[in-house]
XYZ file of C-alpha atoms in Angstrom:
654
model
C 119.046 106.441 36.723
C 120.402 109.806 35.568
C 120.676 108.395 32.033
C 117.151 106.935 32.200
C 115.833 110.259 33.405
C 117.377 111.990 30.415
C 115.959 109.415 28.070
C 112.422 109.817 29.430
C 112.799 113.569 29.349
C 113.881 113.435 25.789
C 111.074 111.040 25.059
C 108.470 113.463 26.320
C 110.231 116.526 24.995
C 110.738 115.287 21.433
C 107.409 113.451 21.194
C 108.978 110.390 19.626
C 106.911 107.976 17.604
C 106.877 104.229 18.145
C 108.862 103.809 14.953
C 111.631 106.012 16.388
C 112.141 103.783 19.405
C 113.844 100.392 19.413
C 114.704 97.985 22.211
C 117.984 96.120 22.231
C 118.788 93.202 24.483
C 122.317 93.163 25.830
C 124.196 89.971 26.284
C 123.764 90.126 30.041
C 119.978 90.050 29.562
C 119.317 93.628 30.672
C 116.865 95.769 28.793
C 117.938 99.256 27.859
C 116.249 101.867 25.859
C 117.973 103.121 22.754
C 116.692 106.234 21.256
C 117.180 106.790 17.573
C 116.958 110.331 16.611
C 114.955 111.405 13.632
C 116.820 112.301 10.379
C 115.321 115.766 10.597
C 115.869 117.786 13.776
C 112.980 119.925 14.988
C 113.548 123.586 15.271
C 114.505 124.860 18.692
C 111.383 127.024 18.987
C 109.171 123.932 18.443
C 110.351 122.055 21.623
C 107.767 121.450 24.282
C 109.959 122.250 27.301
C 108.756 125.799 27.227
C 105.036 124.987 26.718
C 103.044 126.218 29.800
C 100.518 123.346 30.055
C 103.266 120.950 31.202
C 103.964 123.232 34.076
C 100.296 122.998 35.052
C 100.469 119.213 34.858
C 103.400 119.118 37.267
C 101.552 121.418 39.655
C 98.373 119.332 39.605
C 100.263 116.105 40.231
C 102.141 117.650 43.113
C 98.962 119.037 44.631
C 97.106 115.705 44.298
C 99.877 113.718 45.944
C 100.023 116.269 48.764
C 96.310 115.818 49.495
C 96.575 112.034 49.450
C 99.551 112.173 51.779
C 97.670 114.429 54.203
C 94.589 112.172 54.099
C 96.690 109.106 54.803
C 98.275 110.872 57.754
C 94.850 111.884 59.067
C 93.417 108.364 58.792
C 96.430 106.810 60.428
C 97.111 109.175 63.317
C 93.995 111.229 64.026
C 91.119 108.828 63.297
C 92.834 105.494 63.464
C 90.947 104.339 66.582
C 87.606 105.235 65.059
C 88.174 103.191 61.923
C 89.684 100.396 63.930
C 86.364 100.068 65.784
C 84.523 100.144 62.483
C 86.713 97.390 61.145
C 85.564 95.311 64.112
C 81.889 96.000 63.387
C 81.023 92.343 63.423
C 82.295 92.204 67.018
C 80.525 95.301 68.400
C 76.955 94.717 69.560
C 74.278 96.615 71.402
C 72.759 94.957 74.451
C 69.357 96.073 75.760
C 69.205 97.011 79.428
C 65.597 96.469 80.553
C 63.896 99.322 82.363
C 61.781 98.513 85.441
C 58.090 99.425 85.345
C 56.616 102.069 87.579
C 54.767 100.967 90.724
C 51.135 101.311 91.801
C 50.401 102.758 95.247
C 47.379 103.199 97.477
C 46.357 106.627 98.758
C 48.638 106.257 101.804
C 51.739 105.430 99.761
C 51.647 101.662 100.245
C 52.759 99.684 97.177
C 50.408 97.102 95.681
C 53.175 95.657 93.508
C 56.946 95.451 93.434
C 59.616 94.764 90.843
C 61.753 91.679 91.382
C 64.711 90.144 89.594
C 63.863 87.635 86.926
C 65.752 85.889 84.153
C 65.030 84.612 80.680
C 66.954 82.337 78.338
C 67.357 83.862 74.906
C 68.758 82.626 71.647
C 70.881 84.733 69.319
C 70.001 83.475 65.796
C 73.105 85.060 64.288
C 75.365 82.894 66.452
C 73.607 79.563 65.983
C 75.861 76.771 64.707
C 75.757 76.481 60.944
C 76.310 72.744 61.164
C 72.971 70.931 61.532
C 74.400 68.257 63.797
C 75.829 70.835 66.177
C 72.590 72.802 66.135
C 70.510 69.703 66.920
C 72.844 68.817 69.767
C 72.450 72.307 71.214
C 68.654 72.101 71.008
C 68.620 68.675 72.692
C 70.765 69.957 75.557
C 68.521 72.981 76.053
C 65.398 70.849 76.077
C 66.899 68.637 78.748
C 68.205 71.486 80.922
C 65.036 73.559 80.710
C 62.626 70.635 80.875
C 60.996 71.698 77.635
C 59.796 69.751 74.593
C 62.340 69.716 71.792
C 59.601 70.729 69.368
C 58.966 73.931 71.309
C 62.604 74.980 71.158
C 62.848 74.035 67.489
C 59.860 76.251 66.838
C 61.714 79.237 68.298
C 64.879 78.341 66.394
C 62.960 77.984 63.118
C 61.202 81.318 63.542
C 64.581 82.947 64.133
C 65.821 81.866 60.714
C 63.621 84.431 58.984
C 65.604 87.277 57.514
C 63.706 89.927 59.475
C 64.402 88.162 62.782
C 67.924 86.992 62.088
C 69.503 89.662 64.274
C 66.763 89.774 66.932
C 67.174 87.687 70.089
C 64.308 85.288 70.773
C 63.137 84.128 74.189
C 63.273 80.381 74.702
C 62.006 80.420 78.282
C 61.278 83.210 80.707
C 60.615 83.455 84.434
C 63.726 81.473 85.297
C 64.739 81.693 88.950
C 68.208 82.812 89.884
C 69.666 79.382 90.710
C 68.707 77.918 87.332
C 69.874 81.072 85.579
C 73.294 80.736 87.196
C 73.622 77.091 86.152
C 72.660 77.946 82.578
C 75.093 80.840 82.524
C 77.965 78.604 83.554
C 77.096 75.698 81.285
C 76.524 77.755 78.135
C 79.183 80.432 78.617
C 81.079 79.116 75.573
C 77.942 79.015 73.392
C 77.425 82.490 71.915
C 73.953 81.599 70.636
C 72.605 81.128 74.180
C 72.410 83.942 76.703
C 70.872 84.487 80.128
C 69.266 87.903 80.304
C 68.110 89.598 83.521
C 64.703 91.273 83.247
C 62.585 93.169 85.788
C 59.496 91.171 86.741
C 56.286 91.923 88.656
C 55.274 90.521 92.008
C 51.714 91.341 93.042
C 51.306 91.474 96.784
C 47.576 90.715 97.081
C 45.787 88.355 94.671
C 42.416 89.805 95.700
C 43.434 92.967 93.849
C 43.969 91.103 90.584
C 40.918 92.536 88.835
C 41.981 96.045 89.723
C 45.701 95.850 89.074
C 45.607 93.423 86.145
C 48.884 91.859 85.050
C 51.706 92.030 82.517
C 53.029 89.500 80.031
C 55.375 89.465 77.067
C 54.380 91.641 74.162
C 52.486 89.914 71.368
C 53.833 89.847 67.823
C 50.972 92.047 66.587
C 51.558 94.629 69.296
C 55.283 94.626 68.622
C 54.796 95.105 64.870
C 52.616 98.153 65.578
C 54.974 99.641 68.174
C 58.503 98.796 67.036
C 59.735 102.282 67.838
C 58.555 102.006 71.432
C 59.078 98.378 72.403
C 61.618 95.621 72.064
C 60.254 92.284 70.887
C 60.979 90.712 74.293
C 59.432 93.494 76.397
C 56.555 92.996 78.821
C 53.376 95.089 78.606
C 50.174 95.539 80.586
C 47.461 93.121 79.537
C 44.616 93.814 81.985
C 43.457 96.172 84.726
C 45.488 99.233 85.628
C 48.608 97.663 84.135
C 46.872 97.992 80.759
C 45.040 101.293 81.312
C 48.177 103.113 82.426
C 50.724 101.333 80.232
C 51.978 104.597 78.746
C 52.963 105.854 82.210
C 54.066 102.616 83.877
C 56.366 101.365 81.139
C 59.960 102.465 81.403
C 62.437 103.338 78.666
C 65.000 100.650 77.956
C 68.671 101.523 77.968
C 71.405 100.359 75.603
C 74.877 99.034 76.444
C 77.515 98.654 73.717
C 79.667 95.551 74.149
C 82.567 93.940 72.340
C 82.465 90.188 71.855
C 85.067 87.744 70.621
C 84.707 85.309 67.739
C 82.760 82.946 70.011
C 80.297 85.662 70.985
C 81.634 86.048 74.530
C 81.727 89.514 76.040
C 85.231 90.938 75.965
C 84.495 94.359 77.380
C 81.816 96.984 77.845
C 82.312 99.979 75.618
C 81.672 103.625 76.238
C 79.749 105.051 73.309
C 77.540 107.967 72.376
C 74.965 105.363 71.358
C 74.585 103.841 74.811
C 71.941 105.052 77.283
C 70.797 104.302 80.804
C 67.410 102.634 81.390
C 64.726 104.914 82.806
C 62.191 103.514 85.255
C 58.519 103.997 84.452
C 56.366 106.461 86.372
C 54.301 105.491 89.411
C 50.515 105.603 89.773
C 48.952 106.811 93.021
C 45.382 105.569 93.466
C 42.423 106.555 95.639
C 42.324 103.034 97.091
C 43.253 102.105 100.639
C 44.940 98.737 100.974
C 43.614 98.008 104.460
C 40.105 99.077 103.473
C 40.353 96.859 100.415
C 41.240 93.855 102.560
C 38.308 94.562 104.883
C 35.949 94.744 101.906
C 37.206 91.337 100.755
C 36.630 89.839 104.200
C 33.158 91.368 104.488
C 32.092 90.140 101.060
C 33.417 86.648 101.745
C 31.280 86.575 104.902
C 28.290 87.677 102.843
C 28.883 84.958 100.263
C 29.023 82.376 103.004
C 25.834 83.677 104.578
C 24.013 83.712 101.262
C 25.404 80.298 100.260
C 26.892 82.015 97.225
C 30.219 81.719 95.454
C 30.240 85.034 93.599
C 29.651 88.663 94.358
C 31.011 92.198 94.263
C 31.230 95.384 96.281
C 32.353 98.866 95.310
C 32.834 102.002 97.420
C 32.830 105.534 95.960
C 33.560 108.945 97.426
C 30.386 110.928 96.534
C 32.290 114.201 96.690
C 34.438 113.518 93.630
C 33.738 110.050 92.204
C 37.008 108.488 93.355
C 36.945 104.752 94.028
C 37.681 103.904 97.669
C 37.564 100.151 97.149
C 36.469 97.542 94.630
C 36.148 93.771 95.026
C 35.032 91.056 92.638
C 34.893 87.449 93.840
C 36.022 84.880 92.983
C 39.361 86.324 91.988
C 42.581 84.867 90.588
C 46.301 85.198 91.221
C 47.718 87.655 88.712
C 51.223 86.421 89.547
C 50.427 83.400 87.387
C 50.390 85.650 84.325
C 53.370 87.803 85.198
C 55.467 84.674 85.805
C 54.249 82.865 82.709
C 51.038 80.889 83.103
C 51.123 77.415 81.614
C 48.406 76.190 79.223
C 46.759 73.907 81.788
C 46.456 76.700 84.350
C 45.029 79.100 81.797
C 42.554 76.522 80.518
C 41.371 75.846 84.072
C 40.689 79.563 84.624
C 38.816 79.907 81.334
C 36.668 76.851 81.951
C 35.860 77.645 85.570
C 32.052 78.169 85.663
C 32.483 80.915 88.271
C 34.574 82.963 85.810
C 37.339 84.170 88.153
C 38.944 86.264 85.374
C 35.699 88.232 85.087
C 35.579 91.610 86.878
C 31.959 91.612 87.970
C 32.027 95.233 89.121
C 32.461 96.659 85.621
C 31.742 93.740 83.276
C 28.894 91.885 84.981
C 25.303 92.881 84.203
C 22.381 92.070 86.494
C 18.776 93.110 87.115
C 19.031 95.726 89.892
C 15.791 94.896 91.638
C 14.510 97.386 94.183
C 17.757 99.359 94.514
C 16.600 101.189 91.356
C 13.538 102.597 93.129
C 15.287 105.804 94.327
C 15.951 106.604 90.639
C 12.261 106.070 89.787
C 11.224 108.222 92.745
C 13.548 111.042 91.634
C 12.187 110.853 88.067
C 8.551 110.867 89.285
C 9.182 113.902 91.503
C 11.092 115.792 88.800
C 8.356 115.153 86.201
C 5.640 116.000 88.752
C 4.036 112.624 88.348
C 4.115 112.533 92.161
C 4.754 114.908 95.061
C 5.402 114.289 98.739
C 1.674 114.420 99.330
C 0.837 111.812 96.665
C -0.513 108.606 98.211
C -1.273 105.329 96.524
C -3.261 102.481 98.016
C -1.427 99.186 98.015
C -3.656 96.138 98.511
C -0.816 93.843 97.580
C -1.437 93.537 93.833
C -2.513 95.279 90.622
C -4.942 93.752 88.134
C -4.683 94.689 84.449
C -7.199 93.494 81.861
C -6.101 92.628 78.344
C -7.096 95.508 76.053
C -8.205 93.118 73.314
C -9.737 90.424 75.493
C -11.073 91.741 78.832
C -11.591 88.199 80.056
C -7.794 87.873 80.308
C -6.438 89.486 83.451
C -2.786 90.078 84.446
C -1.865 90.225 88.113
C 1.200 92.177 89.331
C 1.961 91.359 92.942
C 3.783 93.223 95.646
C 6.579 91.394 97.450
C 4.554 91.772 100.668
C 1.324 89.766 100.763
C -1.536 92.058 101.687
C 0.419 95.120 100.637
C 1.597 98.238 102.456
C -1.676 100.132 102.729
C -1.638 103.865 101.947
C 1.841 104.792 100.702
C 3.634 108.031 99.878
C 7.033 108.285 98.201
C 9.091 108.231 101.410
C 7.275 105.185 102.775
C 7.440 103.524 99.353
C 11.241 103.810 99.347
C 11.594 102.768 102.990
C 9.385 99.696 102.661
C 10.234 99.011 98.997
C 6.609 99.080 97.878
C 6.288 97.484 94.440
C 2.709 98.672 93.801
C 3.693 102.311 94.279
C 6.526 102.070 91.766
C 4.472 100.066 89.277
C 2.111 103.009 89.082
C 4.817 105.700 89.053
C 6.552 103.865 86.227
C 3.660 102.695 84.106
C 0.492 104.342 85.472
C -2.722 102.673 86.558
C -6.292 103.493 85.693
C -6.579 107.298 86.121
C -3.034 107.661 87.458
C -0.620 108.570 84.684
C 2.886 107.236 85.186
C 6.191 108.129 83.611
C 5.899 105.792 80.645
C 8.623 104.178 78.570
C 10.176 107.348 77.111
C 10.618 109.174 80.395
C 11.780 106.018 82.177
C 14.541 105.623 79.611
C 15.422 109.312 79.883
C 16.022 109.229 83.642
C 17.744 105.873 83.644
C 20.291 107.356 81.274
C 20.572 110.630 83.190
C 21.613 108.574 86.216
C 24.239 106.733 84.131
C 22.481 103.478 83.244
C 22.871 101.991 79.789
C 26.287 103.585 79.186
C 29.869 103.108 80.299
C 30.821 105.224 83.280
C 34.262 105.929 81.828
C 36.195 104.456 84.744
C 39.937 104.083 84.160
C 39.785 100.298 83.753
C 39.438 98.257 80.550
C 36.505 96.029 79.580
C 33.676 98.035 81.117
C 30.256 97.289 79.587
C 27.182 99.437 78.993
C 24.468 97.393 80.638
C 21.022 97.657 79.052
C 18.186 100.151 79.208
C 15.491 98.526 77.058
C 13.001 100.503 74.997
C 10.330 99.869 72.415
C 12.751 99.907 69.479
C 15.161 97.509 71.178
C 12.427 95.050 72.100
C 11.008 95.007 68.600
C 14.449 94.500 67.050
C 15.838 91.936 69.487
C 12.826 90.089 70.845
C 10.454 90.700 67.918
C 7.805 91.832 70.393
C 5.800 94.967 71.116
C 6.241 97.123 74.208
C 3.512 96.835 76.829
C 2.542 98.542 80.062
C 3.869 95.460 81.800
C 7.345 96.343 80.519
C 7.112 99.715 82.267
C 6.057 97.969 85.472
C 8.919 95.519 85.341
C 11.730 97.997 84.733
C 10.265 100.424 87.314
C 11.091 97.875 90.036
C 14.420 96.831 88.479
C 13.237 93.679 86.712
C 12.429 92.749 83.125
C 15.175 93.436 80.601
C 16.861 96.204 82.590
C 20.508 95.267 83.274
C 23.112 97.216 85.227
C 26.677 96.831 86.439
C 27.489 97.076 90.169
C 29.595 100.152 89.365
C 26.588 101.887 87.790
C 24.550 101.099 90.913
C 27.253 102.560 93.182
C 27.544 105.582 90.898
C 23.855 106.490 91.018
C 23.902 105.939 94.788
C 26.726 108.481 95.047
C 24.735 110.837 92.803
C 21.787 110.777 95.196
C 24.148 111.145 98.162
C 25.872 114.302 96.851
C 22.672 116.051 95.808
C 22.493 115.173 92.109
C 25.987 115.313 90.570
C 27.031 112.342 88.439
C 30.821 112.010 88.525
C 33.040 109.921 86.303
C 34.433 107.190 88.576
C 38.207 107.011 88.736
C 40.891 105.048 90.536
C 44.081 106.901 89.589
C 44.734 110.169 91.403
C 48.067 111.158 89.911
C 51.210 110.045 88.104
C 54.544 110.697 89.826
C 58.106 109.918 88.831
C 60.584 107.912 90.899
C 61.497 111.070 92.845
C 57.903 111.880 93.721
C 57.525 114.714 91.221
C 53.966 114.988 89.910
C 53.814 114.239 86.196
C 50.034 114.345 85.808
C 46.977 114.818 88.022
C 43.614 113.187 87.391
C 41.044 115.655 88.739
C 37.393 114.794 89.266
C 35.143 114.998 86.199
C 31.452 115.855 86.272
C 29.460 113.871 83.725
C 26.235 115.815 84.330
C 24.445 117.770 87.017
C 21.323 119.857 87.626
C 19.064 117.241 86.059
C 17.208 116.714 89.346
C 16.135 119.618 91.564
C 17.833 119.591 94.930
C 14.513 119.467 96.828
C 13.539 116.318 94.924
C 16.878 114.680 95.701
C 16.366 115.573 99.368
C 13.016 113.756 99.358
C 14.647 110.635 97.914
C 17.385 110.821 100.546
C 14.771 111.041 103.281
C 13.178 107.895 101.929
C 16.544 106.096 101.976
C 17.201 107.281 105.508
C 13.818 105.878 106.533
C 14.874 102.539 105.029
C 17.438 102.329 107.841
C 15.424 103.862 110.663
C 12.126 102.075 110.077
C 12.240 100.112 106.843
C 13.982 97.064 105.382
C 17.530 97.871 106.580
C 17.030 98.555 110.291
C 20.108 96.467 111.122
C 22.285 99.477 110.193
C 20.453 101.839 112.543
C 22.667 100.719 115.418
C 25.746 102.342 113.880
C 27.031 105.473 115.650
C 26.553 107.547 112.495
C 23.520 108.102 110.301
C 23.192 105.874 107.252
C 20.757 106.033 104.329
C 20.211 102.908 102.241
C 18.047 100.741 100.047
C 17.666 96.996 99.896
C 17.060 95.015 96.752
C 16.140 91.455 95.829
C 16.351 90.869 92.083
C 14.790 87.789 90.560
C 16.540 85.963 87.729
C 16.947 82.557 86.153
C 14.312 80.093 84.928
C 10.891 81.405 85.957
C 12.663 83.984 88.137
C 13.367 81.228 90.617
C 16.640 82.707 91.893
C 17.379 85.962 93.653
C 20.332 88.332 93.759
C 20.881 90.122 97.065
C 21.532 93.870 96.669
C 22.161 96.688 99.098
C 23.112 100.332 98.525
C 23.867 103.020 101.100
C 25.756 106.196 101.909
C 27.026 107.829 105.096
C 27.045 110.089 106.990
C 23.571 111.103 105.980
C 24.056 114.875 106.195
C 27.553 115.005 104.670
C 28.215 111.753 102.783
C 31.823 110.554 102.460
C 31.218 107.048 101.181
C 28.628 105.341 98.973
C 28.432 101.544 98.713
C 26.876 98.982 96.406
C 26.907 95.324 97.468
C 25.821 92.362 95.341
C 25.752 88.729 96.440
C 24.823 86.665 93.416
C 22.006 84.253 94.111
C 22.217 85.239 97.777
C 18.520 85.803 98.421
C 17.221 88.878 100.214
C 19.415 91.940 100.260
C 18.300 92.982 103.741
C 19.509 89.703 105.223
C 22.648 88.966 103.167
C 24.054 92.153 101.643
C 23.168 94.773 104.260
C 25.489 93.158 106.866
C 28.334 93.324 104.338
C 27.844 97.070 103.996
C 27.569 97.470 107.759
C 30.950 95.792 108.338
C 32.612 97.967 105.703
C 31.113 101.187 107.062
C 32.219 100.339 110.597
C 35.760 99.786 109.421
C 35.835 102.923 107.297
C 34.726 105.296 110.058
C 36.884 103.613 112.696
C 40.065 103.851 110.610
C 39.831 107.002 108.550
């Protein structure tokens, strides 16, 4: 080696050419280098040993090797574990830990819903067998164990083969009970493509609250694509009712657990990692509802339906002081647990095709002619516009006769509900006895008496909240309809006549309202003329009871009716109970003001909806009610007893 070192040194030092160097093979087969010196020796001062750039080269090489040595030492001893984990990247996975949703409570702290354990069978596309025969065998076994069509499972498997979904677990079947989940876990523990995942599920405690609470179901593909940063593709979201309206508060934040799996996809161990996080439960909603009151309202309405030989109806109670909903019932209802547990196609089809429309929340989505319960609104408008005063009297012979302006031989008769009429009537008596002739004239005028007319009728209907959404914190509310000349010409291709004013002034014709709108204007009269935005939610609190958000009362409008005019209307509604069409409520130990209504509908107006509105106590109202029994007949006979039962319960249990 010493000799070789000298040779190489001389080689570099003397800058030999290829022609100066020859290789000789010894007999033993070893190669040695033989250096033949040049015939002319180079001068001593021309040697390169003393040239400085070779010294720099040595220094650079030494420095470079030192850095590489240090880096190797660092990788091996200081960060070896880190890179070891990276090298196992194909075996480290993140597992979603589902967060439970927040709960929904009544005003007393009683839960309407609870979270329960549930399980779903998921497929991991990445771990599916590559062999078609093995994959088909796995699908056949799953179909048999889960009692599912093979085609349905194949559909999930096929959709998982897309590149964008290749790493995303897909749900094969959800809402699996614990016993089946355990069996599946044991049977498929050696199949990495199949996993049993626990998920929080909803259990609704009272099906009669289904329209209010709504339900949850698995997120749709469209919703997931729009909210990938917020949801996992197998998450559940609110689809109706409060579950939908308050999704942003009720939904929790999923956690993440890092796991190590073996080559077969089985969990080896749970890993601690900066990337993992604990699930965070959603926030809770506290409502203005009372669960016991709600149940009593259901029972009372069911009794009213039976009495009116009806199968559908609604009732809503509002606090006139702030617009909060005390109770809301729409019948028939449905069991929202069907949706949260995974409704099957036959069940869903049956609900959709049911002629009674049980999925339909009649309180906010149903529209009906209000009949005579609209008369307090007409009275308030007439007083405010000075069309009438308390001293105004109108003679009611039982009908009005209107001649055709173009052909006087044609005469139109508008009858009162009471044959023979009510005699001489002022506004208080007109409300108490529900005099049609009085309100015909206030709405549309007669002979020398000038009524409100179409423009002012529309104005006051809208001031009291008709023809527009109330803004309640529930989805799928509708506007109702306040018809006018423009609407009639556009939709019905007809002109507007005095008869139209007559009809809508007694709650008939094309005027359509929701039961919530009726309850809302009743509360407006009760509180002296303030229209509040109805609301169910009072506040959002976290799992420790800390208030996250309050929902204070909101005034939509006020001061559109003078207080003295509202007082006159209230006196008329009080007289309805003391001496008018709702005397059955006069036996209650507190003072009630109300108004009955019988709204005609159907072919030739042959059917009648039974309405009743009221508030109590008269001098300081705490509750306003609107009751509707569809096709129930007269409101005084069918709907007033419903309100009476609810009022009795409310004041006996508050």
